[in-house]
XYZ file of C-alpha atoms in Angstrom:
503
model
C 66.818 -1.525 48.172
C 67.862 -4.931 50.415
C 69.338 -2.293 53.026
C 67.091 -0.141 52.972
C 64.132 -2.861 53.905
C 66.741 -3.873 56.638
C 67.222 -0.869 58.505
C 63.822 0.143 58.337
C 61.811 -3.801 59.715
C 65.321 -3.461 62.542
C 63.687 0.794 63.556
C 60.405 -0.415 63.517
C 60.502 -3.855 65.582
C 62.819 -1.021 68.323
C 59.606 1.376 68.685
C 57.514 -1.323 69.070
C 60.194 -3.224 71.642
C 60.461 0.310 73.527
C 56.390 0.821 73.632
C 55.989 -2.489 75.506
C 59.223 -2.374 77.528
C 57.495 0.985 78.596
C 53.774 -0.110 79.548
C 55.421 -1.914 82.696
C 55.969 1.717 83.549
C 52.653 3.081 82.751
C 50.362 2.667 85.530
C 48.118 6.245 85.337
C 47.838 9.077 83.559
C 50.322 11.252 85.650
C 53.041 8.589 83.784
C 51.199 8.102 80.766
C 51.348 12.049 80.059
C 54.686 13.041 82.106
C 56.579 9.895 83.278
C 56.134 10.953 86.460
C 57.505 14.282 85.843
C 61.831 12.168 86.208
C 63.304 12.946 83.244
C 67.090 13.308 82.753
C 68.756 16.126 81.043
C 69.556 13.318 77.890
C 66.036 12.548 77.326
C 64.937 15.721 77.924
C 67.343 16.971 75.523
C 66.917 14.690 72.965
C 63.173 14.299 73.613
C 62.745 19.237 72.756
C 65.327 18.621 69.880
C 63.499 15.152 68.389
C 60.275 16.731 68.888
C 61.316 19.848 67.636
C 63.065 18.739 64.428
C 60.032 16.266 62.216
C 60.036 15.313 58.543
C 58.553 19.142 58.474
C 62.007 20.159 57.993
C 64.071 17.454 56.245
C 61.321 17.269 53.409
C 59.286 20.588 52.926
C 61.112 23.727 55.025
C 64.801 22.790 53.924
C 63.690 21.767 50.442
C 61.367 24.717 49.501
C 63.420 26.847 51.568
C 66.547 25.959 50.164
C 65.167 27.024 46.181
C 63.438 29.905 47.015
C 65.958 32.222 49.660
C 69.561 30.275 49.000
C 72.534 30.224 51.416
C 70.413 32.552 52.983
C 67.982 29.643 54.528
C 70.659 28.666 56.962
C 69.979 31.859 59.085
C 66.516 29.620 59.516
C 69.101 27.100 61.420
C 70.702 29.266 62.932
C 68.161 31.063 65.190
C 65.863 27.654 65.453
C 68.877 27.024 67.296
C 69.478 30.113 69.233
C 66.250 31.374 69.697
C 63.804 28.611 69.621
C 66.300 26.297 71.973
C 68.980 28.206 73.674
C 66.797 31.167 74.768
C 62.968 28.709 75.298
C 65.720 26.724 77.911
C 67.176 29.758 79.577
C 63.613 31.450 79.757
C 61.274 28.674 80.092
C 62.104 25.894 81.269
C 63.056 26.292 84.753
C 60.476 28.617 85.997
C 57.783 26.803 84.213
C 58.432 23.499 85.729
C 58.424 25.352 89.475
C 54.630 26.951 88.333
C 53.626 23.890 87.374
C 54.861 21.747 89.849
C 53.728 24.835 92.067
C 50.688 24.241 90.873
C 49.957 21.016 90.011
C 49.007 20.887 86.695
C 50.159 18.899 83.610
C 48.543 20.669 80.272
C 48.775 24.495 78.771
C 45.157 24.593 78.925
C 45.443 23.446 83.054
C 47.647 26.468 83.343
C 46.047 28.395 81.536
C 42.851 28.024 83.659
C 44.779 27.721 87.481
C 47.087 30.966 86.361
C 43.681 33.078 85.099
C 41.399 31.678 87.455
C 39.739 31.161 84.323
C 37.619 27.202 82.924
C 36.517 29.085 80.085
C 40.590 29.566 78.626
C 41.036 26.212 79.331
C 38.411 25.008 77.247
C 38.954 27.541 74.269
C 42.563 26.553 74.403
C 41.661 22.878 74.636
C 39.587 22.771 71.157
C 42.083 25.031 69.001
C 45.549 22.437 70.613
C 43.449 19.380 68.967
C 41.896 20.583 66.223
C 44.561 23.319 64.632
C 47.605 20.129 65.669
C 46.058 17.803 63.198
C 47.428 20.525 60.101
C 50.635 19.739 61.388
C 50.214 16.075 61.867
C 49.895 15.778 58.741
C 52.138 17.970 57.053
C 54.433 15.340 58.756
C 53.095 12.557 57.116
C 52.824 13.817 54.184
C 56.652 14.621 54.511
C 57.230 11.402 55.525
C 55.129 10.083 52.690
C 57.514 11.961 50.194
C 60.739 10.190 50.929
C 59.624 6.614 51.189
C 57.001 7.458 48.156
C 60.605 7.876 46.462
C 63.528 5.770 48.806
C 61.011 2.997 48.508
C 58.018 2.183 47.046
C 59.069 3.325 43.973
C 62.183 1.210 43.260
C 59.646 -1.523 44.573
C 57.646 -1.469 41.616
C 60.355 -0.204 39.133
C 61.324 -3.737 40.421
C 59.778 -6.063 41.471
C 56.105 -4.220 39.933
C 54.806 -3.899 43.461
C 52.884 -0.949 43.104
C 52.089 0.686 47.227
C 49.983 3.827 46.894
C 51.057 7.385 49.025
C 48.358 7.512 50.481
C 48.995 3.632 52.151
C 52.651 3.980 52.954
C 50.717 7.134 55.259
C 48.557 4.459 56.795
C 51.182 2.547 57.376
C 52.676 5.463 59.377
C 49.868 6.280 61.370
C 49.428 2.858 62.364
C 53.350 2.623 64.066
C 53.192 5.680 65.270
C 48.996 4.713 67.078
C 51.403 0.902 68.516
C 53.989 2.656 69.808
C 52.266 5.654 71.936
C 49.133 3.365 73.281
C 52.164 0.814 74.413
C 54.264 3.710 76.404
C 52.892 7.088 76.862
C 54.951 9.791 77.701
C 58.202 6.876 78.412
C 58.118 4.582 75.436
C 57.869 8.245 73.063
C 61.340 10.012 75.395
C 62.981 7.122 75.606
C 62.802 6.094 71.690
C 63.715 10.049 71.039
C 67.049 9.674 72.327
C 67.719 6.195 70.787
C 66.557 8.609 68.008
C 68.211 11.499 68.476
C 71.165 9.650 67.534
C 69.940 8.194 64.337
C 69.239 11.791 63.838
C 72.703 13.257 64.385
C 75.152 10.238 62.864
C 72.663 10.625 59.791
C 72.486 14.494 59.186
C 76.639 14.215 59.368
C 76.590 11.223 57.014
C 73.564 12.767 54.773
C 76.120 16.359 54.680
C 79.746 14.501 53.606
C 77.546 12.960 50.871
C 75.775 16.128 49.657
C 78.651 19.164 49.225
C 81.122 16.421 48.272
C 78.988 14.953 45.082
C 80.169 16.070 42.370
C 76.367 18.095 41.615
C 78.676 20.336 43.885
C 81.916 19.896 44.605
C 82.143 21.222 47.894
C 81.448 24.317 49.618
C 83.003 26.663 47.786
C 82.223 25.732 43.618
C 78.214 24.595 44.806
C 78.021 28.632 45.609
C 79.130 29.801 43.429
C 77.702 26.796 40.458
C 74.038 28.483 41.984
C 75.394 32.128 41.115
C 75.440 30.817 38.194
C 71.567 30.195 37.358
C 69.813 32.480 35.085
C 68.259 35.480 36.981
C 67.999 33.984 40.502
C 71.820 32.749 41.098
C 72.601 36.728 42.694
C 70.183 36.567 44.665
C 70.669 32.374 46.015
C 74.471 33.912 47.380
C 73.126 37.246 49.006
C 73.350 36.940 52.863
C 70.321 37.912 53.293
C 68.293 36.194 50.257
C 66.386 38.414 47.929
C 63.084 38.242 49.690
C 64.673 39.300 53.333
C 61.314 40.126 54.740
C 60.016 36.646 54.098
C 62.890 35.486 55.840
C 62.994 36.889 58.539
C 58.720 36.509 59.238
C 60.179 32.244 58.535
C 62.968 33.293 61.147
C 60.603 34.348 63.607
C 58.120 31.537 62.916
C 60.267 28.558 63.291
C 62.058 29.606 66.201
C 59.596 31.937 68.951
C 56.436 29.748 67.674
C 58.559 26.902 69.906
C 58.076 29.560 73.037
C 54.362 28.600 72.579
C 53.793 25.985 71.541
C 52.155 23.142 74.209
C 54.324 19.593 73.073
C 57.770 21.529 73.094
C 56.517 23.727 76.664
C 54.759 20.001 77.241
C 58.970 18.246 77.544
C 59.478 21.043 80.361
C 57.078 19.929 82.639
C 58.693 16.181 82.733
C 62.268 17.666 83.252
C 63.669 16.149 87.406
C 64.672 18.846 88.782
C 66.880 22.109 87.977
C 70.807 20.543 87.466
C 68.702 18.488 84.295
C 67.568 21.663 83.174
C 70.633 23.438 82.303
C 72.592 20.055 81.155
C 69.637 19.128 79.138
C 69.876 23.436 77.959
C 73.467 22.554 76.620
C 72.272 19.176 74.612
C 69.606 20.138 73.183
C 71.374 23.381 72.072
C 74.239 21.698 70.445
C 71.735 18.924 68.993
C 69.668 21.884 67.314
C 72.778 23.418 65.313
C 73.395 20.479 64.272
C 70.006 18.990 63.318
C 68.294 22.391 62.230
C 71.733 23.550 61.005
C 73.069 20.628 58.389
C 69.031 20.144 56.961
C 68.683 23.866 55.406
C 72.377 23.406 54.195
C 71.977 20.676 51.882
C 68.463 22.474 50.797
C 70.952 25.071 49.854
C 72.151 22.586 46.959
C 69.004 21.012 46.179
C 68.971 23.815 42.400
C 72.135 21.512 41.862
C 69.824 18.099 41.813
C 66.749 18.476 40.716
C 64.855 20.640 38.432
C 61.444 21.851 38.481
C 59.620 19.914 35.533
C 61.722 16.770 36.880
C 59.101 16.577 39.926
C 56.652 17.885 38.688
C 56.503 21.582 39.586
C 56.053 20.014 43.803
C 59.126 21.442 45.813
C 58.091 19.344 48.622
C 59.655 16.424 46.518
C 62.675 18.092 46.352
C 65.241 17.328 48.936
C 63.758 13.071 48.643
C 65.192 13.772 44.760
C 68.277 15.018 45.999
C 69.063 13.225 48.092
C 68.320 9.548 45.981
C 70.896 10.718 43.754
C 73.592 12.272 46.651
C 73.527 9.171 48.477
C 74.887 5.163 48.093
C 71.943 2.590 48.689
C 72.769 2.023 52.052
C 73.180 5.606 53.296
C 69.348 6.288 51.802
C 68.691 3.556 54.923
C 69.996 5.708 57.849
C 68.820 8.312 55.940
C 65.267 6.732 55.718
C 65.403 5.648 59.251
C 66.957 9.568 60.370
C 63.481 11.363 59.273
C 61.011 7.922 60.253
C 63.455 8.552 64.303
C 62.533 13.005 63.723
C 59.034 12.406 62.413
C 58.039 9.670 64.732
C 58.847 11.397 68.028
C 57.800 14.196 66.883
C 53.674 12.805 65.662
C 53.444 11.109 69.322
C 54.243 14.515 71.041
C 52.081 15.913 69.041
C 48.956 13.145 69.572
C 50.256 12.934 73.273
C 49.361 16.528 74.090
C 46.249 16.885 72.115
C 43.928 13.915 73.246
C 45.583 15.063 77.132
C 43.959 18.426 75.993
C 40.162 16.245 74.907
C 40.355 13.872 77.962
C 42.297 15.571 81.169
C 40.938 19.393 80.448
C 37.896 19.194 79.037
C 36.005 15.377 79.952
C 37.457 15.110 83.574
C 38.274 18.771 83.831
C 35.398 20.020 82.762
C 32.517 17.692 82.796
C 33.661 15.163 84.776
C 36.261 15.614 87.211
C 35.841 12.880 89.478
C 35.993 10.372 86.951
C 38.553 7.926 88.154
C 42.637 7.071 86.253
C 42.151 4.826 85.085
C 39.472 6.467 82.977
C 41.815 9.124 82.259
C 43.825 7.245 80.683
C 41.461 4.691 78.635
C 40.058 7.864 76.533
C 43.362 9.662 76.476
C 44.343 6.263 73.766
C 41.148 6.299 72.541
C 41.862 9.364 71.258
C 45.327 9.598 70.889
C 44.425 6.680 68.336
C 41.066 9.414 66.636
C 44.342 12.203 66.541
C 46.462 9.626 63.887
C 42.619 9.396 62.483
C 42.179 12.751 61.827
C 45.594 13.694 60.133
C 45.430 10.776 58.240
C 42.701 12.453 56.720
C 43.899 16.605 56.886
C 47.333 14.645 55.223
C 45.864 12.413 52.426
C 44.252 15.585 50.462
C 47.292 18.124 48.930
C 48.563 20.795 49.594
C 52.219 22.130 50.867
C 53.870 21.082 54.222
C 55.424 24.411 53.711
C 51.914 25.532 54.084
C 50.042 23.243 56.528
C 53.169 23.208 59.345
C 52.547 27.067 58.574
C 48.530 27.004 59.196
C 49.041 25.143 62.878
C 52.767 26.663 64.365
C 51.131 29.720 63.679
C 47.444 29.255 65.070
C 48.074 27.965 67.853
C 51.526 29.763 69.211
C 50.058 32.986 68.372
C 46.889 31.936 70.273
C 49.254 31.284 72.997
C 52.253 32.261 73.267
C 51.863 35.778 74.700
C 49.627 34.620 77.595
C 51.734 31.665 78.597
C 55.387 33.957 78.541
C 53.507 36.582 80.795
C 52.353 34.856 83.103
C 55.164 32.817 83.900
C 57.016 36.014 84.477
C 54.767 39.299 85.215
C 51.745 39.015 87.600
C 50.359 42.410 85.947
C 48.865 40.364 83.174
C 44.924 40.489 83.293
C 42.725 37.509 82.919
C 40.756 40.203 79.657
C 44.577 40.870 78.783
C 45.209 37.020 78.504
C 41.600 36.589 76.428
C 42.968 39.433 74.223
C 46.441 38.208 73.805
C 44.478 34.167 72.701
C 41.424 35.286 70.037
C 44.177 38.277 68.236
C 46.415 35.518 67.974
C 44.236 33.194 66.784
C 41.583 35.966 64.285
C 45.615 37.451 63.224
C 46.513 34.040 62.239
C 42.774 32.264 60.352
C 41.509 35.381 58.841
C 45.027 35.643 58.209
C 45.161 32.907 56.462
C 42.040 33.859 55.102
C 42.330 37.192 53.549
C 45.446 36.648 52.259
C 45.721 32.514 50.726
C 47.228 30.125 52.427
C 50.360 30.231 50.772
C 50.770 33.610 53.252
C 50.744 31.898 56.367
C 54.154 31.814 57.619
C 54.060 35.795 57.740
C 50.068 35.736 58.948
C 51.872 33.185 60.872
C 54.834 35.227 62.700
C 52.095 38.589 62.304
C 49.562 36.850 64.549
C 53.095 35.727 67.300
C 53.741 39.514 67.527
C 50.145 41.351 67.346
C 49.240 38.716 70.677
C 52.936 39.775 72.494
C 52.136 43.821 72.138
C 48.734 43.077 72.860
C 48.795 41.499 76.356
C 50.326 43.691 78.345
C 48.733 46.483 76.717
C 45.124 45.614 77.901
C 46.464 44.484 80.814
C 47.558 47.563 82.125
C 43.721 49.383 80.991
C 42.179 46.324 82.957
C 41.237 44.985 85.907
C 43.550 43.288 88.231
C 43.505 39.368 88.752
C 42.809 39.398 93.639
C 45.501 39.330 95.461
C 45.600 36.791 97.019
C 45.433 35.051 93.424
C 48.316 36.778 93.109
C 49.637 35.477 95.976
C 48.440 32.045 95.860
C 50.734 31.413 92.596
C 53.709 33.309 93.318
C 53.536 32.618 96.923
C 57.621 31.620 97.018
C 58.535 34.700 94.869
C 56.726 36.770 97.350
C 58.574 35.445 100.149
C 61.638 36.101 98.366
C 61.077 39.947 97.235
C 60.047 40.558 101.253
C 63.240 39.053 102.378
C 65.917 40.111 100.028
C 63.959 43.639 101.138
């Protein structure tokens, strides 16, 4: 117990210390949001990776999907590394950095406005971001709270009689996020991401080693053999593509392709220093994703060998916390707590930054008060950061599945933005009506589908929303009025000149 508190205390002190240090480097709204666009390869790679993976993957996704899909759940981790990380950097990073620099934009809604000459797109995108990233943030708080409740709060109550409620744990986490983010903005987030990423790598390697070698598993081969012997479901748990291949495919699309349309992920490409940094960051972030995502899902595969449904009251979000408490020694649980905290705090800070900027920079300054001074924008951004954290806490205290909250958020945001953003980067023929159509159809598919088919089907609905939007945008663009050539030349001017010279 002492080791857990010691690790937790050191972690909190480092985070706040980085926030105080970073405060000196934040002089305006651009510094607060993008860190001056001077982030090197290692910081950029770890910022991307730690934003990608949070308590949601370790607590919610790994446990529930490992329970349902068995060994095939590892395919989600593989896809996260290849499609969600490697290809995302290769396809989007360089182009995104160049266009956002050329157009002088700092957010995804601002990109939509400039690319499609539509202030309406910016307004709608800003609202979608602020509203629908709240459920994702709430799911992260829930995941954190499940872990801390199991590993710290319950032992504390048993030994000292001190009771800390689930809601109190979430409130503490929310306050901690707000403090260090409000102090240092993106600079604090990026530095902490590097520190937290290193902790995550060490932690996941130790977690995999202890779980696989625990007596309940007995090594990889023996563990899979024991899974195959579980009555009624054993055969499906060891199949290469699991008992539900279509549901597995939906989760792969949602969690891997979804990163291509999430503003908190794309935001990392805005802030990269140069093209050389992008090349290095691509390699580092892919290795990081392979270790973290692959390791997390691999651990979740063996959940059935450690816990029963009766033991966790049927709540699959409690599988991994319960399993780890049994499998790991006390000192290592301290590291695991810090691992999940690290993953979650970096994700939360990115969510808060993107959401607050959507309202402060894109709506308030961009639409209503264009002459607002940078100092006032930064103050407003900090206020909105606190407000977003408060909204996330309110949603998090309502009982709901982590998987459901995250899927609804990713499906709606990525379903709305993925196609307009991707086609907008590369295809000059993408029209304003095409972008509007993709955004509206993706949004309606995700939200409407969840309402019609139930929130439990949010992963499937979210994946469909992205794919449908990718089809709708080019189809509609072929049959609708093109943007003026002068506007297109302004957006792709340098590329046009290069093509003319080449021909």
